[in-house]
Short mmCIF file of C-alpha atoms and ligand atoms in Angstrom, two decimals:
data_model
loop_
_atom_site.label_atom_id
_atom_site.label_comp_id
_atom_site.label_asym_id
_atom_site.label_seq_id
_atom_site.Cartn_x
_atom_site.Cartn_y
_atom_site.Cartn_z
CA UNK A 1 5.34 11.77 -1.53
CA UNK A 2 3.29 12.30 1.42
CA UNK A 3 4.07 15.52 3.05
CA UNK A 4 3.96 15.66 6.97
CA UNK A 5 3.02 19.29 8.45
CA UNK A 6 3.28 19.50 12.28
CA UNK A 7 3.36 23.30 12.50
CA UNK A 8 0.36 23.15 14.28
CA UNK A 9 1.48 21.05 16.82
CA UNK A 10 4.20 22.86 18.29
CA UNK A 11 2.27 24.56 21.19
CA UNK A 12 1.22 20.86 22.50
CA UNK A 13 5.22 19.95 22.55
CA UNK A 14 7.02 22.67 24.37
CA UNK A 15 10.29 20.26 23.96
CA UNK A 16 9.83 20.74 20.34
CA UNK A 17 9.88 17.64 17.79
CA UNK A 18 13.62 17.23 17.74
CA UNK A 19 14.02 14.81 20.78
CA UNK A 20 11.37 12.73 19.14
CA UNK A 21 12.93 12.77 15.79
CA UNK A 22 16.23 11.29 17.58
CA UNK A 23 14.09 8.51 19.05
CA UNK A 24 12.51 7.80 15.56
CA UNK A 25 16.07 7.68 13.75
CA UNK A 26 16.94 5.11 16.59
CA UNK A 27 13.72 3.25 15.91
CA UNK A 28 14.37 3.25 12.17
CA UNK A 29 18.05 1.52 12.85
CA UNK A 30 16.14 -1.15 15.00
CA UNK A 31 13.79 -1.63 12.03
CA UNK A 32 16.68 -1.97 9.54
CA UNK A 33 17.99 -4.80 12.19
CA UNK A 34 14.76 -6.65 12.16
CA UNK A 35 14.91 -9.95 10.94
CA UNK A 36 11.77 -11.95 11.32
CA UNK A 37 9.30 -9.79 9.92
CA UNK A 38 11.07 -7.09 7.98
CA UNK A 39 10.21 -8.82 4.13
CA UNK A 40 7.72 -6.10 3.63
CA UNK A 41 10.46 -3.32 3.82
CA UNK A 42 11.74 -4.31 0.67
CA UNK A 43 8.89 -5.47 -1.12
CA UNK A 44 8.55 -2.48 -3.58
CA UNK A 45 12.20 -2.86 -4.89
CA UNK A 46 12.54 -6.62 -4.26
CA UNK A 47 9.31 -7.80 -6.14
CA UNK A 48 10.24 -9.58 -9.33
CA UNK A 49 8.77 -8.81 -12.68
CA UNK A 50 8.03 -12.35 -12.95
CA UNK A 51 5.81 -12.29 -10.24
CA UNK A 52 3.62 -9.40 -11.09
CA UNK A 53 3.29 -10.62 -14.43
CA UNK A 54 2.06 -13.90 -13.13
CA UNK A 55 -0.33 -11.92 -10.78
CA UNK A 56 -1.46 -9.80 -13.72
CA UNK A 57 -2.09 -13.03 -15.87
CA UNK A 58 -4.38 -14.71 -13.30
CA UNK A 59 -5.95 -11.10 -13.05
CA UNK A 60 -6.50 -11.32 -16.78
CA UNK A 61 -8.17 -14.77 -16.49
CA UNK A 62 -10.41 -13.91 -13.74
CA UNK A 63 -11.38 -10.89 -15.61
CA UNK A 64 -11.91 -12.54 -18.62
CA UNK A 65 -14.42 -15.66 -17.49
CA UNK A 66 -15.96 -14.02 -14.38
CA UNK A 67 -18.52 -11.32 -13.44
CA UNK A 68 -17.62 -11.40 -10.02
CA UNK A 69 -14.40 -12.05 -8.09
CA UNK A 70 -15.13 -13.25 -4.23
CA UNK A 71 -12.18 -12.24 -2.33
CA UNK A 72 -12.32 -14.26 0.92
CA UNK A 73 -10.06 -13.08 3.71
CA UNK A 74 -9.93 -11.22 6.99
CA UNK A 75 -7.87 -8.30 8.47
CA UNK A 76 -4.59 -7.69 6.70
CA UNK A 77 -5.90 -10.60 4.17
CA UNK A 78 -8.40 -7.99 2.80
CA UNK A 79 -8.50 -4.67 3.98
CA UNK A 80 -5.77 -3.44 1.70
CA UNK A 81 -7.17 -4.37 -1.17
CA UNK A 82 -10.50 -3.07 -0.22
CA UNK A 83 -8.88 0.05 0.56
CA UNK A 84 -7.11 0.47 -2.92
CA UNK A 85 -10.11 -0.53 -4.66
CA UNK A 86 -12.40 2.05 -3.07
CA UNK A 87 -9.81 4.68 -3.76
CA UNK A 88 -8.95 3.96 -7.11
CA UNK A 89 -12.37 2.60 -8.98
CA UNK A 90 -15.03 4.98 -9.49
CA UNK A 91 -17.77 4.95 -6.70
CA UNK A 92 -20.60 4.72 -9.32
CA UNK A 93 -21.17 2.79 -12.58
CA UNK A 94 -18.33 0.28 -13.47
CA UNK A 95 -19.63 -0.74 -16.57
CA UNK A 96 -17.65 -3.81 -18.16
CA UNK A 97 -15.46 -4.49 -15.02
CA UNK A 98 -15.93 -7.48 -12.75
CA UNK A 99 -17.72 -6.79 -9.59
CA UNK A 100 -15.28 -7.49 -6.48
CA UNK A 101 -17.14 -8.67 -3.15
CA UNK A 102 -15.48 -9.49 0.00
CA UNK A 103 -16.66 -12.53 2.18
CA UNK A 104 -14.75 -14.47 5.16
CA UNK A 105 -14.51 -11.08 7.08
CA UNK A 106 -17.45 -11.88 9.32
CA UNK A 107 -19.42 -14.65 10.94
CA UNK A 108 -22.71 -13.45 9.78
CA UNK A 109 -25.37 -16.01 8.55
CA UNK A 110 -27.53 -13.34 6.70
CA UNK A 111 -24.59 -11.90 5.02
CA UNK A 112 -23.64 -15.35 3.52
CA UNK A 113 -27.24 -16.41 2.86
CA UNK A 114 -27.85 -13.20 0.72
CA UNK A 115 -24.26 -13.49 -0.99
CA UNK A 116 -25.31 -17.37 -1.90
CA UNK A 117 -28.33 -16.09 -3.44
CA UNK A 118 -26.83 -13.34 -5.28
CA UNK A 119 -23.77 -15.36 -6.87
CA UNK A 120 -26.21 -18.29 -7.79
CA UNK A 121 -26.93 -17.12 -11.41
CA UNK A 122 -23.45 -15.33 -11.93
CA UNK A 123 -20.16 -16.41 -13.01
CA UNK A 124 -17.61 -16.27 -10.37
CA UNK A 125 -14.08 -16.82 -9.24
CA UNK A 126 -12.68 -16.87 -5.62
CA UNK A 127 -9.77 -15.58 -4.38
CA UNK A 128 -9.08 -17.11 -0.88
CA UNK A 129 -6.28 -15.40 1.11
CA UNK A 130 -5.12 -16.61 4.72
CA UNK A 131 -1.43 -16.38 5.59
CA UNK A 132 -1.89 -18.77 8.38
CA UNK A 133 -4.31 -20.75 6.39
CA UNK A 134 -6.25 -21.59 9.37
CA UNK A 135 -8.22 -18.53 10.29
CA UNK A 136 -12.05 -19.57 11.20
CA UNK A 137 -13.72 -16.74 9.23
CA UNK A 138 -12.31 -17.36 5.85
CA UNK A 139 -12.31 -21.09 6.22
CA UNK A 140 -15.78 -21.19 7.01
CA UNK A 141 -16.68 -18.73 4.03
CA UNK A 142 -14.48 -20.77 1.45
CA UNK A 143 -16.38 -23.88 2.34
CA UNK A 144 -19.60 -22.78 1.78
CA UNK A 145 -18.69 -20.60 -1.53
CA UNK A 146 -16.51 -23.31 -2.82
CA UNK A 147 -19.40 -25.74 -2.50
CA UNK A 148 -21.72 -23.10 -4.79
CA UNK A 149 -18.44 -22.86 -7.10
CA UNK A 150 -18.48 -26.95 -7.54
CA UNK A 151 -22.57 -26.95 -8.16
CA UNK A 152 -22.07 -24.53 -10.89
CA UNK A 153 -18.74 -25.58 -12.58
CA UNK A 154 -18.06 -29.28 -11.44
CA UNK A 155 -14.73 -30.46 -12.59
CA UNK A 156 -14.17 -26.85 -13.42
CA UNK A 157 -14.15 -25.38 -10.11
CA UNK A 158 -10.50 -25.72 -9.10
CA UNK A 159 -9.52 -23.72 -11.89
CA UNK A 160 -11.52 -20.79 -10.68
CA UNK A 161 -9.96 -20.67 -7.38
CA UNK A 162 -6.60 -18.45 -6.65
CA UNK A 163 -5.52 -19.29 -3.10
CA UNK A 164 -2.87 -16.64 -1.47
CA UNK A 165 -1.26 -18.37 1.48
CA UNK A 166 2.12 -19.70 3.13
CA UNK A 167 4.55 -21.37 1.02
CA UNK A 168 4.52 -24.48 3.12
CA UNK A 169 2.29 -24.43 5.94
CA UNK A 170 -1.61 -24.28 6.63
CA UNK A 171 -4.78 -26.10 5.67
CA UNK A 172 -5.16 -23.64 2.79
CA UNK A 173 -1.93 -24.67 1.57
CA UNK A 174 -2.80 -28.54 1.54
CA UNK A 175 -6.08 -27.93 0.14
CA UNK A 176 -4.54 -26.02 -2.80
CA UNK A 177 -2.30 -28.33 -3.57
CA UNK A 178 -4.29 -31.24 -3.38
CA UNK A 179 -7.34 -29.56 -5.61
CA UNK A 180 -5.05 -27.98 -7.90
CA UNK A 181 -5.92 -24.48 -7.19
CA UNK A 182 -3.46 -21.58 -8.44
CA UNK A 183 -1.28 -20.63 -5.43
CA UNK A 184 0.11 -17.23 -4.73
CA UNK A 185 2.52 -17.17 -1.72
CA UNK A 186 2.92 -14.80 1.15
CA UNK A 187 6.29 -14.46 2.10
CA UNK A 188 6.98 -15.74 5.77
CA UNK A 189 8.64 -12.85 6.78
CA UNK A 190 5.75 -10.63 5.98
CA UNK A 191 2.95 -10.12 8.65
CA UNK A 192 -0.71 -9.92 7.34
CA UNK A 193 -1.23 -6.17 7.93
CA UNK A 194 2.12 -5.63 6.07
CA UNK A 195 1.11 -7.49 3.15
CA UNK A 196 -1.10 -5.47 0.65
CA UNK A 197 1.99 -5.17 -1.63
CA UNK A 198 2.17 -9.28 -1.78
CA UNK A 199 -0.19 -11.07 -3.91
CA UNK A 200 -2.56 -10.63 -0.85
CA UNK A 201 -3.35 -7.17 -2.08
CA UNK A 202 -2.18 -7.24 -5.49
CA UNK A 203 -4.36 -10.02 -7.20
CA UNK A 204 -7.61 -8.51 -6.11
CA UNK A 205 -6.57 -4.81 -7.22
CA UNK A 206 -5.18 -6.30 -10.59
CA UNK A 207 -8.34 -8.15 -10.93
CA UNK A 208 -10.33 -4.85 -10.60
CA UNK A 209 -8.34 -3.26 -13.54
CA UNK A 210 -5.79 -1.25 -11.39
CA UNK A 211 -2.41 -0.90 -12.60
CA UNK A 212 -0.12 -3.02 -10.07
CA UNK A 213 2.85 -2.21 -11.64
CA UNK A 214 2.50 1.62 -11.25
CA UNK A 215 1.14 0.95 -7.62
CA UNK A 216 4.57 -0.84 -6.94
CA UNK A 217 6.32 1.84 -8.60
CA UNK A 218 4.99 4.40 -6.30
CA UNK A 219 5.91 2.28 -3.25
CA UNK A 220 9.33 1.58 -4.68
CA UNK A 221 9.66 5.70 -4.76
CA UNK A 222 8.50 5.48 -1.09
CA UNK A 223 10.81 2.87 0.03
CA UNK A 224 13.77 5.08 -1.23
CA UNK A 225 12.31 8.14 0.63
CA UNK A 226 11.00 6.96 3.89
CA UNK A 227 13.81 4.63 4.62
CA UNK A 228 16.34 7.63 4.08
CA UNK A 229 18.11 8.66 7.19
CA UNK A 230 17.23 12.29 7.37
CA UNK A 231 15.37 14.72 9.76
CA UNK A 232 12.97 16.07 6.88
CA UNK A 233 11.80 12.21 6.01
CA UNK A 234 8.04 12.80 6.67
CA UNK A 235 7.37 9.19 7.65
CA UNK A 236 9.78 9.39 10.70
CA UNK A 237 8.32 13.00 11.15
CA UNK A 238 4.82 11.55 11.57
CA UNK A 239 5.86 8.79 13.85
CA UNK A 240 7.81 11.21 16.00
CA UNK A 241 4.81 13.60 16.26
CA UNK A 242 2.34 10.83 17.17
CA UNK A 243 4.54 9.55 20.05
CA UNK A 244 5.29 13.22 21.18
CA UNK A 245 1.42 13.53 21.61
CA UNK A 246 0.86 10.39 23.09
CA UNK A 247 3.49 11.28 25.93
CA UNK A 248 1.53 14.41 26.49
CA UNK A 249 -1.59 11.94 27.25
CA UNK A 250 -2.97 11.99 23.74
CA UNK A 251 -4.19 8.58 23.79
CA UNK A 252 -6.65 8.55 20.65
CA UNK A 253 -5.76 9.22 17.29
CA UNK A 254 -8.47 10.01 14.65
CA UNK A 255 -7.48 9.96 11.13
CA UNK A 256 -9.82 12.37 9.44
CA UNK A 257 -10.42 12.40 5.70
CA UNK A 258 -12.42 14.60 3.57
CA UNK A 259 -13.18 11.72 0.86
CA UNK A 260 -15.71 9.05 1.25
CA UNK A 261 -13.52 6.94 -0.73
CA UNK A 262 -11.00 6.83 2.09
CA UNK A 263 -12.97 4.88 4.40
CA UNK A 264 -11.55 1.44 4.07
CA UNK A 265 -8.10 3.34 3.94
CA UNK A 266 -9.02 4.25 7.50
CA UNK A 267 -10.22 0.73 8.10
CA UNK A 268 -6.62 -0.70 6.81
CA UNK A 269 -4.82 2.07 8.79
CA UNK A 270 -6.82 1.29 12.19
CA UNK A 271 -5.55 -2.39 12.00
CA UNK A 272 -2.12 -1.59 10.99
CA UNK A 273 -1.63 0.83 14.06
CA UNK A 274 -4.10 -1.01 16.58
CA UNK A 275 -2.29 -4.50 16.02
CA UNK A 276 1.29 -2.98 15.82
CA UNK A 277 1.22 -0.65 18.76
CA UNK A 278 -1.85 -2.06 21.12
CA UNK A 279 0.00 -4.16 23.29
CA UNK A 280 1.51 -4.38 26.87
CA UNK A 281 -0.84 -1.79 28.24
CA UNK A 282 0.49 0.42 25.71
CA UNK A 283 -0.52 2.43 22.61
CA UNK A 284 -2.45 5.06 20.73
CA UNK A 285 -6.08 4.02 20.31
CA UNK A 286 -6.53 4.35 16.12
CA UNK A 287 -9.90 5.98 15.13
CA UNK A 288 -11.22 7.46 11.83
CA UNK A 289 -13.52 10.22 10.90
CA UNK A 290 -14.85 10.62 7.40
CA UNK A 291 -15.65 14.15 6.92
CA UNK A 292 -17.46 16.31 6.93
CA UNK A 293 -20.06 13.37 7.54
CA UNK A 294 -18.64 12.72 11.00
CA UNK A 295 -18.59 16.56 11.91
CA UNK A 296 -22.52 16.12 12.29
CA UNK A 297 -22.00 12.98 14.67
CA UNK A 298 -18.54 12.94 16.33
CA UNK A 299 -17.88 17.01 16.02
CA UNK A 300 -19.32 17.55 19.40
CA UNK A 301 -16.97 15.18 20.85
CA UNK A 302 -13.79 16.30 19.00
CA UNK A 303 -14.54 19.80 20.09
CA UNK A 304 -15.65 19.71 23.66
CA UNK A 305 -15.06 15.94 24.83
CA UNK A 306 -12.43 14.52 26.97
CA UNK A 307 -8.91 16.11 25.88
CA UNK A 308 -7.18 12.80 25.35
CA UNK A 309 -7.10 13.15 21.31
CA UNK A 310 -5.39 14.14 18.65
CA UNK A 311 -5.98 14.07 14.99
CA UNK A 312 -4.27 13.50 11.86
CA UNK A 313 -5.80 14.91 8.58
CA UNK A 314 -5.19 13.24 5.38
CA UNK A 315 -5.81 15.35 2.42
CA UNK A 316 -5.79 14.73 -1.29
CA UNK A 317 -7.10 17.08 -3.85
CA UNK A 318 -9.88 15.32 -5.86
CA UNK A 319 -9.57 15.00 -9.68
CA UNK A 320 -13.12 16.01 -10.47
CA UNK A 321 -15.55 18.31 -8.99
CA UNK A 322 -18.99 20.04 -9.54
CA UNK A 323 -19.72 23.45 -9.35
CA UNK A 324 -22.41 24.93 -7.29
CA UNK A 325 -25.19 26.52 -9.62
CA UNK A 326 -26.41 30.16 -9.32
CA UNK A 327 -30.19 30.14 -8.33
CA UNK A 328 -32.17 32.91 -8.98
CA UNK A 329 -34.73 32.64 -6.35
CA UNK A 330 -31.91 31.82 -4.02
CA UNK A 331 -34.54 30.09 -1.40
CA UNK A 332 -31.81 28.18 0.15
CA UNK A 333 -29.57 31.35 0.59
CA UNK A 334 -26.44 29.69 -1.06
CA UNK A 335 -25.94 31.77 -3.95
CA UNK A 336 -22.91 33.45 -1.73
CA UNK A 337 -20.89 30.31 -2.76
CA UNK A 338 -22.59 29.96 -6.18
CA UNK A 339 -20.02 29.42 -9.03
CA UNK A 340 -17.51 27.80 -6.44
CA UNK A 341 -17.03 24.30 -6.86
CA UNK A 342 -18.01 21.84 -3.88
CA UNK A 343 -14.19 20.94 -3.36
CA UNK A 344 -13.58 24.77 -2.50
CA UNK A 345 -15.97 24.45 0.48
CA UNK A 346 -14.76 21.34 1.28
CA UNK A 347 -11.26 22.57 1.64
CA UNK A 348 -12.56 25.61 3.63
CA UNK A 349 -14.79 23.14 5.87
CA UNK A 350 -11.03 21.45 6.52
CA UNK A 351 -9.23 24.57 7.39
CA UNK A 352 -12.20 25.91 9.58
CA UNK A 353 -12.05 22.52 11.47
CA UNK A 354 -8.39 22.36 11.96
CA UNK A 355 -8.65 25.70 13.53
CA UNK A 356 -11.68 24.92 15.76
CA UNK A 357 -10.18 21.83 16.91
CA UNK A 358 -6.82 23.37 17.65
CA UNK A 359 -8.75 25.85 19.57
CA UNK A 360 -10.90 23.26 21.37
CA UNK A 361 -7.28 21.56 22.70
CA UNK A 362 -7.20 18.85 19.83
CA UNK A 363 -3.54 18.91 18.11
CA UNK A 364 -3.60 18.33 14.43
CA UNK A 365 -0.85 16.75 12.12
CA UNK A 366 -1.35 17.43 8.45
CA UNK A 367 -0.68 14.66 5.85
CA UNK A 368 -0.92 16.09 2.25
CA UNK A 369 -1.24 13.33 -0.72
CA UNK A 370 -0.70 13.92 -4.01
CA UNK A 371 -3.62 13.30 -6.55
CA UNK A 372 -4.95 9.78 -5.65
CA UNK A 373 -3.51 7.65 -8.45
CA UNK A 374 -2.04 3.75 -8.36
CA UNK A 375 1.28 4.97 -7.60
CA UNK A 376 0.15 7.56 -4.82
CA UNK A 377 -1.75 4.94 -3.22
CA UNK A 378 1.40 2.49 -3.38
CA UNK A 379 3.11 5.44 -1.73
CA UNK A 380 0.90 6.00 1.04
CA UNK A 381 0.55 2.28 2.02
CA UNK A 382 4.28 2.36 2.16
CA UNK A 383 4.19 5.52 4.33
CA UNK A 384 1.93 4.25 6.93
CA UNK A 385 3.88 1.07 7.14
CA UNK A 386 7.03 2.92 7.78
CA UNK A 387 5.65 5.28 10.21
CA UNK A 388 3.68 2.67 12.15
CA UNK A 389 6.78 0.34 12.61
CA UNK A 390 8.82 3.28 13.70
CA UNK A 391 6.46 4.59 16.12
CA UNK A 392 5.63 1.11 17.92
CA UNK A 393 9.70 1.02 18.34
CA UNK A 394 9.59 4.42 19.95
CA UNK A 395 7.07 3.34 22.38
CA UNK A 396 8.85 0.32 23.13
CA UNK A 397 6.83 -2.27 21.70
CA UNK A 398 7.29 -4.99 18.89
CA UNK A 399 5.23 -3.94 16.06
CA UNK A 400 5.05 -7.30 14.11
CA UNK A 401 3.28 -9.51 16.44
CA UNK A 402 -0.46 -9.68 17.89
CA UNK A 403 -0.52 -12.03 20.57
CA UNK A 404 -3.68 -10.62 21.87
CA UNK A 405 -5.75 -11.97 18.78
CA UNK A 406 -5.68 -15.32 20.11
CA UNK A 407 -7.60 -14.83 23.28
CA UNK A 408 -11.01 -14.63 21.74
CA UNK A 409 -9.98 -17.61 19.54
CA UNK A 410 -9.26 -19.79 22.53
CA UNK A 411 -12.57 -19.09 24.29
CA UNK A 412 -14.44 -19.50 20.89
CA UNK A 413 -12.69 -22.90 19.99
CA UNK A 414 -13.48 -24.25 23.44
CA UNK A 415 -17.08 -23.03 23.46
CA UNK A 416 -17.46 -24.60 19.93
CA UNK A 417 -16.09 -27.75 21.01
CA UNK A 418 -12.98 -28.11 18.99
CA UNK A 419 -10.53 -31.07 19.63
O1 LIG B 1 -1.98 -8.82 10.89
C1 LIG B 1 -2.32 -10.02 11.17
O2 LIG B 1 -1.44 -10.90 10.81
C2 LIG B 1 -3.66 -10.41 11.16
O3 LIG B 1 -4.47 -9.49 11.46
C3 LIG B 1 -4.26 -11.32 9.89
O4 LIG B 1 -4.19 -10.36 8.94
C4 LIG B 1 -5.55 -11.84 10.56
O5 LIG B 1 -5.96 -12.46 11.27
C5 LIG B 1 -5.91 -12.84 9.33
O6 LIG B 1 -4.99 -13.89 9.32
P1 LIG B 1 -4.65 -15.04 8.01
O7 LIG B 1 -4.23 -14.12 7.13
O8 LIG B 1 -3.79 -15.91 8.80
O9 LIG B 1 -6.19 -15.91 7.88
#
């Protein structure tokens, strides 16, 4: 389970956390009453064994015939999978494992051209993911890369496409049926940014060789824990603490993590919270910091810039480390920490940073995650989803729509001359 520690926050919230926990309890009741978009709430306990088997079977086929899986999707249709892959796969050297490449999350010709050239002489499959089935970026990418797939495999091309989309609606749904792609469904009542535990996330994650059954088991434990009606529910505590700080003018939250492999978890988290809360002129602006790297870029601002920030430090002890060697000459002066492992220094940096930021007026919420495994990552996804929905309800906004996303599309389509 994720543990939330708000002990360093109390000087910033003189009224205490109790009134905010009460609001979190009321928000959790509203969440239970949600009808249109509450499908994600019971995905962990409600996903059938048959669906997991079908996803695992498709993943095994992809792994059997492709060096590369091209995952085409944007926003909630790719960030969760990318986060899980970065967290759970080794950073270097993945011999024998298929490479997973993400496309359709930008409109860069440079990216597309380089990727086309890279794929030219490789065996690949495509997982195209779009809930609406009409989003421009993935649609453009799919058109381009499916052309290459057809060129390489002719009539075999449709057999290498896995389309994850709405059950009944959208252009992708129609194309999939016509061409005979393997289809997976994003349930109607699960919004894009809450869809990582549907085939949206599960298929690419399984194709990368990660145990999705274990991930769902971790999420199932999370479902039982974080929907529990109790003041020591750590998801509620996190939501309550965020809103208590927001009410004190802390309008920016940085999710700070201490391992490079959390970078895309940060991206996923930003979308989840940004799209759920940023509306009606309200919302905490979600930012992320990769530490210690960003202490050397954003550290100055964090310490002495405008005091509208609070920080959420997410820490998970690593499973591997390296000891700092002793050096006779000691020319770099590092012998005072020789024999220590790097993570001892990392952990010390965390404590030092938390203390310095608190002294500088930046309140810090601490989230402790158990060792990074498929199960704990499933648990973490669910933890943030529940906290996010509760936090949005406390601030008085509806967490499950994103009307503002349409504004740029409207302008772009008009300028491109779309009928
Ligand atoms: O959270 C959301 O619903 C959105 O951000 C979507 O994930 C994103 O716009 C992609 O949409 P789609 O899956 O329909 O292509």
